[in-house]
mmCIF file of C-alpha atoms in Angstrom:
data_model
loop_
_atom_site.group_PDB
_atom_site.id
_atom_site.type_symbol
_atom_site.label_atom_id
_atom_site.label_comp_id
_atom_site.label_asym_id
_atom_site.label_seq_id
_atom_site.Cartn_x
_atom_site.Cartn_y
_atom_site.Cartn_z
ATOM 1 C CA MET A 2 -2.199 16.114 -17.508
ATOM 2 C CA HIS A 3 -3.053 11.500 -18.946
ATOM 3 C CA THR A 4 1.146 12.377 -21.007
ATOM 4 C CA TYR A 5 2.198 13.328 -17.665
ATOM 5 C CA PHE A 6 1.239 9.798 -16.605
ATOM 6 C CA LEU A 7 1.977 8.131 -19.235
ATOM 7 C CA GLY A 8 5.087 8.668 -19.598
ATOM 8 C CA LEU A 9 5.822 9.071 -16.559
ATOM 9 C CA SER A 10 4.335 5.203 -16.158
ATOM 10 C CA LEU A 11 7.004 4.591 -19.716
ATOM 11 C CA VAL A 12 10.238 5.796 -16.936
ATOM 12 C CA GLY A 13 9.746 4.253 -13.961
ATOM 13 C CA TYR A 14 8.978 0.436 -16.228
ATOM 14 C CA ASP A 15 12.603 1.230 -17.266
ATOM 15 C CA ALA A 16 13.982 2.929 -14.361
ATOM 16 C CA LEU A 17 12.717 -1.293 -12.722
ATOM 17 C CA TRP A 18 12.811 -3.461 -15.213
ATOM 18 C CA GLY A 19 16.157 -2.235 -17.739
ATOM 19 C CA ARG A 20 18.199 -1.631 -15.081
ATOM 20 C CA MET A 21 18.013 -4.885 -13.537
ATOM 21 C CA ILE A 22 18.957 -6.084 -17.276
ATOM 22 C CA ARG A 23 21.240 -3.535 -17.581
ATOM 23 C CA SER A 24 22.949 -4.180 -14.393
ATOM 24 C CA GLY A 25 22.734 -8.199 -14.909
ATOM 25 C CA VAL A 26 20.807 -8.515 -12.320
ATOM 26 C CA ALA A 27 17.556 -9.821 -13.947
ATOM 27 C CA GLY A 28 19.758 -12.822 -14.534
ATOM 28 C CA SER A 29 20.883 -13.665 -11.508
ATOM 29 C CA VAL A 30 17.888 -13.612 -10.521
ATOM 30 C CA GLY A 31 17.269 -16.629 -13.746
ATOM 31 C CA SER A 32 20.317 -18.242 -11.864
ATOM 32 C CA VAL A 33 18.977 -18.570 -8.816
ATOM 33 C CA LYS A 34 15.789 -19.619 -10.091
ATOM 34 C CA ARG A 35 17.588 -22.026 -12.043
ATOM 35 C CA THR A 36 19.545 -23.771 -9.116
ATOM 36 C CA GLY A 37 18.216 -23.168 -6.398
ATOM 37 C CA THR A 38 21.043 -21.456 -4.871
ATOM 38 C CA PHE A 39 21.508 -17.610 -4.022
ATOM 39 C CA PRO A 40 24.823 -16.140 -3.977
ATOM 40 C CA ASN A 41 25.600 -15.695 -0.755
ATOM 41 C CA GLY A 42 24.211 -20.027 -0.064
ATOM 42 C CA ASP A 43 20.719 -19.139 1.001
ATOM 43 C CA VAL A 44 19.131 -21.889 -0.511
ATOM 44 C CA LEU A 45 15.330 -21.518 -2.619
ATOM 45 C CA ARG A 46 12.106 -22.904 -1.411
ATOM 46 C CA THR A 47 10.135 -23.425 -4.252
ATOM 47 C CA SER A 48 7.082 -25.193 -2.407
ATOM 48 C CA PHE A 49 4.514 -23.137 -0.585
ATOM 49 C CA THR A 50 1.452 -23.483 -0.850
ATOM 50 C CA GLY A 51 1.865 -27.807 -2.885
ATOM 51 C CA ILE A 52 0.320 -25.959 -6.059
ATOM 52 C CA SER A 53 3.383 -26.160 -8.178
ATOM 53 C CA GLY A 54 2.337 -24.545 -11.236
ATOM 54 C CA PHE A 55 1.092 -21.527 -8.633
ATOM 55 C CA ASP A 56 4.241 -21.980 -6.244
ATOM 56 C CA GLN A 57 6.517 -21.045 -9.328
ATOM 57 C CA PHE A 58 3.961 -17.341 -10.008
ATOM 58 C CA LEU A 59 5.706 -16.828 -6.144
ATOM 59 C CA VAL A 60 9.343 -17.941 -7.011
ATOM 60 C CA PRO A 61 10.498 -14.791 -8.619
ATOM 61 C CA ALA A 62 9.601 -12.487 -5.238
ATOM 62 C CA VAL A 63 10.878 -14.797 -3.216
ATOM 63 C CA ILE A 64 14.244 -14.040 -4.447
ATOM 64 C CA PHE A 65 13.970 -10.472 -5.200
ATOM 65 C CA TYR A 66 12.875 -9.947 -1.293
ATOM 66 C CA ASN A 67 14.868 -12.347 0.610
ATOM 67 C CA ASN A 68 18.760 -11.262 1.090
ATOM 68 C CA ILE A 69 17.509 -7.353 1.565
ATOM 69 C CA LEU A 70 15.213 -8.835 4.237
ATOM 70 C CA SER A 71 18.424 -10.234 6.119
ATOM 71 C CA ASN A 72 21.376 -8.395 5.372
ATOM 72 C CA GLY A 73 21.128 -6.844 9.104
ATOM 73 C CA SER A 74 20.781 -3.523 6.793
ATOM 74 C CA SER A 75 19.317 -0.397 8.990
ATOM 75 C CA ALA A 76 19.285 1.399 6.345
ATOM 76 C CA ASP A 77 16.973 -0.732 4.092
ATOM 77 C CA ARG A 78 15.306 -1.876 6.727
ATOM 78 C CA MET A 79 14.510 2.110 6.772
ATOM 79 C CA LEU A 80 13.887 1.585 2.783
ATOM 80 C CA LEU A 81 11.001 -0.734 3.730
ATOM 81 C CA VAL A 82 9.480 0.691 6.571
ATOM 82 C CA SER A 83 9.117 4.027 4.559
ATOM 83 C CA LEU A 84 7.679 2.352 1.299
ATOM 84 C CA PHE A 85 5.621 -0.561 2.223
ATOM 85 C CA THR A 86 3.368 2.283 4.655
ATOM 86 C CA THR A 87 3.506 4.264 1.580
ATOM 87 C CA MET A 88 2.217 1.646 -1.112
ATOM 88 C CA GLN A 89 -1.041 0.130 1.927
ATOM 89 C CA THR A 90 -1.339 3.554 2.342
ATOM 90 C CA VAL A 91 -2.053 3.876 -1.277
ATOM 91 C CA SER A 92 -3.785 0.869 -1.996
ATOM 92 C CA HIS A 93 -6.559 1.994 0.922
ATOM 93 C CA CYS A 94 -6.637 5.588 -1.325
ATOM 94 C CA MET A 95 -7.119 3.805 -3.944
ATOM 95 C CA LEU A 96 -10.147 1.658 -2.933
ATOM 96 C CA VAL A 97 -11.864 4.993 -1.090
ATOM 97 C CA LEU A 98 -11.628 6.207 -4.317
ATOM 98 C CA GLY A 99 -13.257 3.885 -6.045
ATOM 99 C CA TRP A 100 -16.976 5.447 -5.310
ATOM 100 C CA ASP A 101 -18.216 7.423 -7.075
ATOM 101 C CA ARG A 102 -20.665 10.144 -5.381
ATOM 102 C CA GLY A 103 -20.827 8.118 -2.486
ATOM 103 C CA LYS A 104 -21.773 4.831 -5.012
ATOM 104 C CA ARG A 105 -19.338 2.207 -5.339
ATOM 105 C CA PRO A 106 -19.445 0.158 -9.055
ATOM 106 C CA PRO A 107 -20.411 -4.258 -8.384
ATOM 107 C CA LEU A 108 -16.647 -3.799 -10.680
ATOM 108 C CA ALA A 109 -15.102 -2.078 -8.179
ATOM 109 C CA ILE A 110 -12.972 -4.834 -6.092
ATOM 110 C CA LEU A 111 -12.407 -6.590 -8.922
ATOM 111 C CA GLU A 112 -10.313 -3.761 -10.165
ATOM 112 C CA HIS A 113 -9.024 -3.083 -6.028
ATOM 113 C CA LEU A 114 -7.806 -6.422 -6.515
ATOM 114 C CA SER A 115 -5.948 -6.470 -10.034
ATOM 115 C CA TRP A 116 -4.271 -3.331 -9.843
ATOM 116 C CA GLY A 117 -2.909 -4.403 -6.142
ATOM 117 C CA VAL A 118 -1.990 -7.226 -7.989
ATOM 118 C CA PHE A 119 -0.217 -5.714 -11.335
ATOM 119 C CA ASN A 120 1.246 -3.695 -8.924
ATOM 120 C CA GLN A 121 3.070 -6.178 -7.180
ATOM 121 C CA ALA A 122 3.886 -7.945 -10.437
ATOM 122 C CA TRP A 123 5.776 -4.850 -12.503
ATOM 123 C CA GLY A 124 6.415 -2.915 -9.674
ATOM 124 C CA ALA A 125 5.034 0.501 -8.091
ATOM 125 C CA ALA A 126 6.819 2.463 -9.759
ATOM 126 C CA ALA A 127 5.443 1.614 -13.790
ATOM 127 C CA VAL A 128 1.926 0.872 -12.440
ATOM 128 C CA TYR A 129 1.000 3.452 -9.585
ATOM 129 C CA PRO A 130 1.383 6.221 -13.112
ATOM 130 C CA LEU A 131 -0.986 4.108 -14.749
ATOM 131 C CA TYR A 132 -3.174 4.276 -12.083
ATOM 132 C CA CYS A 133 -3.363 7.767 -12.119
ATOM 133 C CA PHE A 134 -3.406 7.326 -16.435
ATOM 134 C CA THR A 135 -6.558 6.247 -16.344
ATOM 135 C CA HIS A 136 -8.068 7.956 -13.390
ATOM 136 C CA ILE A 137 -7.240 11.591 -13.585
ATOM 137 C CA GLU A 138 -10.166 12.370 -16.835
ATOM 138 C CA ARG A 139 -12.230 11.949 -13.108
ATOM 139 C CA PHE A 140 -11.091 13.978 -11.071
ATOM 140 C CA LEU A 141 -10.441 16.472 -13.867
ATOM 141 C CA ASP A 142 -14.170 16.415 -14.636
ATOM 142 C CA ASP A 143 -14.860 17.749 -11.156
ATOM 143 C CA ALA A 144 -12.425 20.139 -10.327
ATOM 144 C CA HIS A 145 -13.658 21.874 -13.488
ATOM 145 C CA GLY A 146 -17.576 21.007 -12.277
ATOM 146 C CA SER A 147 -19.436 23.977 -9.746
ATOM 147 C CA GLU A 148 -20.346 21.162 -7.099
ATOM 148 C CA LYS A 149 -17.284 19.469 -5.505
ATOM 149 C CA SER A 150 -18.237 15.264 -4.922
ATOM 150 C CA ASP A 151 -17.375 13.414 -1.992
ATOM 151 C CA VAL A 152 -14.490 10.452 -2.191
ATOM 152 C CA GLY A 153 -16.125 7.470 -0.456
ATOM 153 C CA PRO A 154 -19.379 5.758 0.140
ATOM 154 C CA SER A 155 -22.434 7.500 1.220
ATOM 155 C CA ASP A 156 -23.821 4.330 3.220
ATOM 156 C CA VAL A 157 -22.825 4.811 6.702
ATOM 157 C CA ASN A 158 -22.289 1.444 7.322
ATOM 158 C CA GLU A 159 -20.111 1.003 3.972
ATOM 159 C CA ALA A 160 -18.473 4.170 5.805
ATOM 160 C CA PHE A 161 -17.919 2.756 9.125
ATOM 161 C CA ALA A 162 -16.229 -0.880 7.318
ATOM 162 C CA LEU A 163 -13.636 1.619 6.121
ATOM 163 C CA VAL A 164 -12.162 2.324 9.440
ATOM 164 C CA PRO A 165 -10.927 -1.635 10.275
ATOM 165 C CA THR A 166 -9.991 -2.180 6.554
ATOM 166 C CA ALA A 167 -7.625 1.112 7.157
ATOM 167 C CA ILE A 168 -6.530 -0.484 10.785
ATOM 168 C CA LEU A 169 -5.652 -4.663 8.762
ATOM 169 C CA GLY A 170 -4.198 -2.557 5.585
ATOM 170 C CA ALA A 171 -1.664 -0.694 8.431
ATOM 171 C CA ILE A 172 -0.681 -4.219 9.974
ATOM 172 C CA THR A 173 0.436 -6.152 6.641
ATOM 173 C CA PRO A 174 4.275 -4.526 5.862
ATOM 174 C CA ALA A 175 4.596 -6.425 8.865
ATOM 175 C CA MET A 176 4.676 -9.700 7.059
ATOM 176 C CA LEU A 177 7.786 -8.321 4.752
ATOM 177 C CA LEU A 178 9.035 -6.256 8.148
ATOM 178 C CA TYR A 179 8.596 -8.957 10.278
ATOM 179 C CA PRO A 180 11.836 -11.336 7.861
ATOM 180 C CA ALA A 181 14.328 -8.243 8.068
ATOM 181 C CA PHE A 182 14.041 -7.040 12.016
ATOM 182 C CA SER A 183 13.722 -10.703 13.788
ATOM 183 C CA SER A 184 16.929 -12.281 13.822
ATOM 184 C CA SER A 185 14.984 -15.546 14.621
ATOM 185 C CA CYS A 186 13.531 -15.891 11.735
ATOM 186 C CA THR A 187 14.503 -18.566 9.464
ATOM 187 C CA THR A 188 15.396 -19.022 5.927
ATOM 188 C CA GLY A 189 12.271 -20.982 5.571
ATOM 189 C CA GLN A 190 9.996 -18.829 7.050
ATOM 190 C CA ARG A 191 11.490 -16.162 5.768
ATOM 191 C CA GLN A 192 10.883 -16.941 2.071
ATOM 192 C CA GLY A 193 7.156 -18.616 3.084
ATOM 193 C CA LEU A 194 6.566 -14.706 4.420
ATOM 194 C CA ILE A 195 7.838 -13.321 1.234
ATOM 195 C CA ALA A 196 5.685 -15.492 -1.146
ATOM 196 C CA PHE A 197 1.978 -15.062 1.546
ATOM 197 C CA TYR A 198 2.518 -11.473 0.897
ATOM 198 C CA ARG A 199 1.325 -11.961 -1.936
ATOM 199 C CA PHE A 200 -2.307 -12.401 -1.451
ATOM 200 C CA THR A 201 -2.254 -9.265 0.385
ATOM 201 C CA PRO A 202 -4.214 -7.494 -2.875
ATOM 202 C CA LEU A 203 -6.815 -10.331 -2.375
ATOM 203 C CA ALA A 204 -7.051 -9.958 1.372
ATOM 204 C CA LEU A 205 -7.070 -6.159 0.750
ATOM 205 C CA ALA A 206 -10.317 -6.490 -1.521
ATOM 206 C CA VAL A 207 -12.547 -9.030 0.386
ATOM 207 C CA ALA A 208 -11.981 -6.896 3.562
ATOM 208 C CA HIS A 209 -13.733 -4.467 2.888
ATOM 209 C CA PRO A 210 -17.192 -6.136 1.860
ATOM 210 C CA ALA A 211 -16.329 -8.557 4.935
ATOM 211 C CA CYS A 212 -15.983 -5.796 7.409
ATOM 212 C CA CYS A 213 -19.575 -4.686 5.926
ATOM 213 C CA TRP A 214 -21.100 -7.557 6.642
ATOM 214 C CA GLY A 215 -19.455 -8.127 10.755
ATOM 215 C CA GLN A 216 -20.616 -4.519 11.231
ATOM 216 C CA ARG A 217 -24.248 -5.555 10.420
ATOM 217 C CA LYS A 218 -23.941 -8.522 11.952
ATOM 218 C CA LEU A 219 -22.891 -7.120 15.437
ATOM 219 C CA SER A 220 -24.853 -3.393 14.862
ATOM 220 C CA ALA A 221 -27.686 -6.388 14.405
ATOM 221 C CA TYR A 222 -27.011 -8.108 17.235
ATOM 222 C CA LEU A 223 -26.461 -5.089 19.079
ATOM 223 C CA ALA A 224 -29.395 -3.171 18.104
ATOM 224 C CA TRP A 225 -26.979 -0.204 17.022
ATOM 225 C CA LYS A 226 -27.314 1.925 13.798
ATOM 226 C CA PRO A 227 -24.542 4.066 13.427
ATOM 227 C CA ALA A 228 -25.846 7.989 12.696
ATOM 228 C CA PRO A 229 -26.284 8.426 8.351
ATOM 229 C CA ALA A 230 -23.874 11.953 8.531
ATOM 230 C CA SER A 231 -20.805 9.963 9.852
ATOM 231 C CA ALA A 232 -20.527 8.829 6.560
ATOM 232 C CA LYS A 233 -18.430 11.458 5.790
ATOM 233 C CA ALA A 234 -16.341 11.420 9.437
ATOM 234 C CA TYR A 235 -15.756 8.062 8.742
ATOM 235 C CA THR A 236 -13.565 8.114 5.717
ATOM 236 C CA MET A 237 -12.021 10.944 6.916
ATOM 237 C CA ALA A 238 -10.726 8.791 9.992
ATOM 238 C CA SER A 239 -9.870 5.946 7.848
ATOM 239 C CA LEU A 240 -7.690 8.288 5.516
ATOM 240 C CA MET A 241 -6.348 10.180 8.720
ATOM 241 C CA PHE A 242 -5.079 6.975 10.409
ATOM 242 C CA SER A 243 -3.122 5.225 7.151
ATOM 243 C CA GLY A 244 -1.718 8.447 5.967
ATOM 244 C CA PHE A 245 -0.949 8.221 9.856
ATOM 245 C CA ALA A 246 0.821 5.450 9.695
ATOM 246 C CA ALA A 247 2.388 5.946 6.372
ATOM 247 C CA ALA A 248 3.995 9.453 7.427
ATOM 248 C CA ALA A 249 4.552 7.592 10.378
ATOM 249 C CA GLY A 250 7.020 4.853 8.946
ATOM 250 C CA HIS A 251 9.042 7.888 6.621
ATOM 251 C CA LEU A 252 9.266 9.805 9.735
ATOM 252 C CA TRP A 253 10.869 6.642 10.968
ATOM 253 C CA ALA A 254 13.238 5.887 7.740
ATOM 254 C CA LEU A 255 13.925 9.940 8.148
ATOM 255 C CA LEU A 256 15.771 9.159 11.576
ATOM 256 C CA GLY A 257 19.014 7.828 9.655
ATOM 257 C CA PRO A 258 20.037 4.907 9.913
ATOM 258 C CA SER A 259 22.987 3.529 11.603
ATOM 259 C CA GLU A 260 25.316 3.119 8.609
ATOM 260 C CA GLY A 261 25.729 4.888 5.452
ATOM 261 C CA GLY A 262 23.092 7.907 6.691
ATOM 262 C CA LEU A 263 20.059 8.137 4.238
ATOM 263 C CA ARG A 264 21.918 8.684 0.862
ATOM 264 C CA ARG A 265 22.443 5.130 1.655
ATOM 265 C CA VAL A 266 18.292 4.773 2.679
ATOM 266 C CA PHE A 267 16.555 6.311 -0.602
ATOM 267 C CA TRP A 268 19.999 7.144 -2.909
ATOM 268 C CA PRO A 269 20.881 4.377 -5.701
ATOM 269 C CA ALA A 270 23.720 3.769 -6.680
ATOM 270 C CA GLU A 271 26.422 4.227 -9.222
ATOM 271 C CA TYR A 272 27.020 1.084 -10.023
ATOM 272 C CA ILE A 273 26.120 -2.933 -8.928
ATOM 273 C CA ASP A 274 28.334 -5.719 -8.868
ATOM 274 C CA LYS A 275 26.899 -8.339 -10.817
ATOM 275 C CA ALA A 276 30.169 -10.464 -9.211
ATOM 276 C CA SER A 277 29.107 -10.002 -5.228
ATOM 277 C CA THR A 278 27.757 -12.101 -3.564
ATOM 278 C CA THR A 279 24.762 -9.432 -2.235
ATOM 279 C CA VAL A 280 24.227 -8.683 -6.126
ATOM 280 C CA ILE A 281 20.034 -10.048 -5.909
ATOM 281 C CA ALA A 282 20.043 -7.708 -2.446
ATOM 282 C CA ASP A 283 21.533 -4.261 -4.564
ATOM 283 C CA GLY A 284 19.330 -4.544 -7.173
ATOM 284 C CA ALA A 285 16.393 -5.185 -5.000
ATOM 285 C CA ARG A 286 17.846 -1.377 -3.106
ATOM 286 C CA ASP A 287 18.379 -0.018 -6.811
ATOM 287 C CA PHE A 288 14.400 -1.404 -7.515
ATOM 288 C CA LEU A 289 12.863 0.232 -4.246
ATOM 289 C CA GLN A 290 14.662 3.335 -4.373
ATOM 290 C CA TRP A 291 13.726 4.263 -7.529
ATOM 291 C CA ASP A 292 9.788 2.984 -6.672
ATOM 292 C CA ILE A 293 9.461 6.080 -4.272
ATOM 293 C CA PHE A 294 11.810 9.004 -7.251
ATOM 294 C CA VAL A 295 8.598 7.682 -10.102
ATOM 295 C CA ILE A 296 6.361 7.075 -7.329
ATOM 296 C CA THR A 297 6.507 10.758 -5.859
ATOM 297 C CA ALA A 298 5.921 12.048 -8.853
ATOM 298 C CA ALA A 299 3.105 10.312 -9.709
ATOM 299 C CA LEU A 300 1.045 10.411 -6.842
ATOM 300 C CA VAL A 301 2.221 14.640 -5.758
ATOM 301 C CA PRO A 302 -0.279 15.777 -8.598
ATOM 302 C CA PHE A 303 -2.485 13.399 -8.793
ATOM 303 C CA ALA A 304 -3.604 13.747 -4.974
ATOM 304 C CA ASP A 305 -3.982 17.572 -5.705
ATOM 305 C CA GLN A 306 -6.270 17.189 -8.454
ATOM 306 C CA VAL A 307 -8.245 14.897 -5.970
ATOM 307 C CA LEU A 308 -8.250 17.721 -3.324
ATOM 308 C CA LYS A 309 -9.367 20.039 -6.819
ATOM 309 C CA SER A 310 -12.326 18.415 -7.318
ATOM 310 C CA SER A 311 -13.881 17.153 -3.733
ATOM 311 C CA ALA A 312 -15.681 18.450 -1.277
ATOM 312 C CA LEU A 313 -14.611 16.891 1.411
ATOM 313 C CA LEU A 314 -11.097 17.392 1.108
ATOM 314 C CA HIS A 315 -11.558 20.503 -0.042
ATOM 315 C CA ARG A 316 -13.437 21.520 2.648
ATOM 316 C CA LEU A 317 -10.239 19.436 5.256
ATOM 317 C CA LYS A 318 -7.277 21.810 2.617
ATOM 318 C CA ARG A 319 -9.115 24.920 3.707
ATOM 319 C CA ARG A 320 -10.107 24.283 7.302
ATOM 320 C CA LYS A 321 -7.055 25.049 9.528
ATOM 321 C CA TRP A 322 -5.771 21.269 12.074
ATOM 322 C CA PHE A 323 -8.458 21.482 15.218
ATOM 323 C CA SER A 324 -10.688 21.127 12.880
ATOM 324 C CA THR A 325 -9.646 17.571 11.748
ATOM 325 C CA ARG A 326 -9.606 16.613 15.378
ATOM 326 C CA SER A 327 -13.283 17.522 14.988
ATOM 327 C CA THR A 328 -13.865 15.275 12.113
ATOM 328 C CA LEU A 329 -12.410 11.844 14.591
ATOM 329 C CA SER A 330 -14.142 13.202 17.320
ATOM 330 C CA ARG A 331 -17.500 13.560 16.077
ATOM 331 C CA CYS A 332 -16.204 9.870 14.680
ATOM 332 C CA ARG A 333 -15.553 8.924 18.243
ATOM 333 C CA THR A 334 -18.402 9.746 19.308
ATOM 334 C CA GLY A 335 -21.250 8.894 17.308
ATOM 335 C CA ILE A 336 -19.592 4.937 17.818
ATOM 336 C CA PHE A 337 -19.401 4.889 21.755
ATOM 337 C CA THR A 338 -22.625 6.798 21.727
ATOM 338 C CA GLY A 339 -24.619 4.002 19.065
ATOM 339 C CA SER A 340 -22.766 1.615 21.827
ATOM 340 C CA GLU A 341 -23.407 2.563 24.809
ATOM 341 C CA ASP A 342 -27.175 2.736 23.086
ATOM 342 C CA GLY A 343 -27.066 -0.605 21.571
ATOM 343 C CA PHE A 344 -25.853 -2.083 25.474
ATOM 344 C CA MET A 345 -28.572 -0.096 27.523
ATOM 345 C CA LYS A 346 -30.900 -1.739 25.075
ATOM 346 C CA LEU A 347 -29.729 -5.232 25.333
ATOM 347 C CA SER A 348 -29.837 -4.225 29.508
#
């Protein structure tokens, strides 16, 4: 499987960056960076943080996304919703898989941050297969062993903090989706949101430690302590919430846009006219469509291997749907029972 993921990463890199160069889109992006004006007349904003050297790293993303977020295409909106909800769910899964047999290595936060930054810089089609390549050995070893290991933390406080972290991750795509759906969003606001979306890997990397700290403070204030046995339920609840958010995004996209049908949403065009005023939006659409194809090819076999090696997910895989609901029920019961005890002690 190592060769498969490594080869897929190379395929993804060519599908993204090779196609951008061959189609002339990369040249158009460079032209906008030099002139400060988009083919459709939009003016490029280049100041975001006040640190000019740092702002230059944000400009390419602003150029890339500006037109596809403002063209009013329902098909492009569907594509954006589908892809960005997926990527935030993948980010949450990467976070959960950072625990090995209940323990999280000291550098796991930096690793999670690095994958997020790397993904935004080079594209999911190139980066996600590479992530699978570097992590598949662990799950191959676990799958061949006699004992299955649980994913996520064994510490209940760390597991509980995964739930608000998943919620935060699910709503972060709104930073990019708002300009696509709001007619009142100005060009400057849109480009500012694109630029600051680049900080989401940092925000999500520190979100879990911050939620852990906040949960411990709140527990001490309420004299509430979640039951140790709830760690698995909290972990599963966070994964299910994050997964449902992505599933909702996909379902909404599959309902179909008003023009072009699903082909317009997901299927790359055969030709991009580099003389068109929409050349950058067309290139961005092509880039994101190839993202979906390649990351699907990477994540399906990787997720299957995780299922085979994980005790928690292995049990869930064998159970029926009502057992999944019972997991959420146990999680909810643990929260409310603990809260009730805390309030009783306060009164």
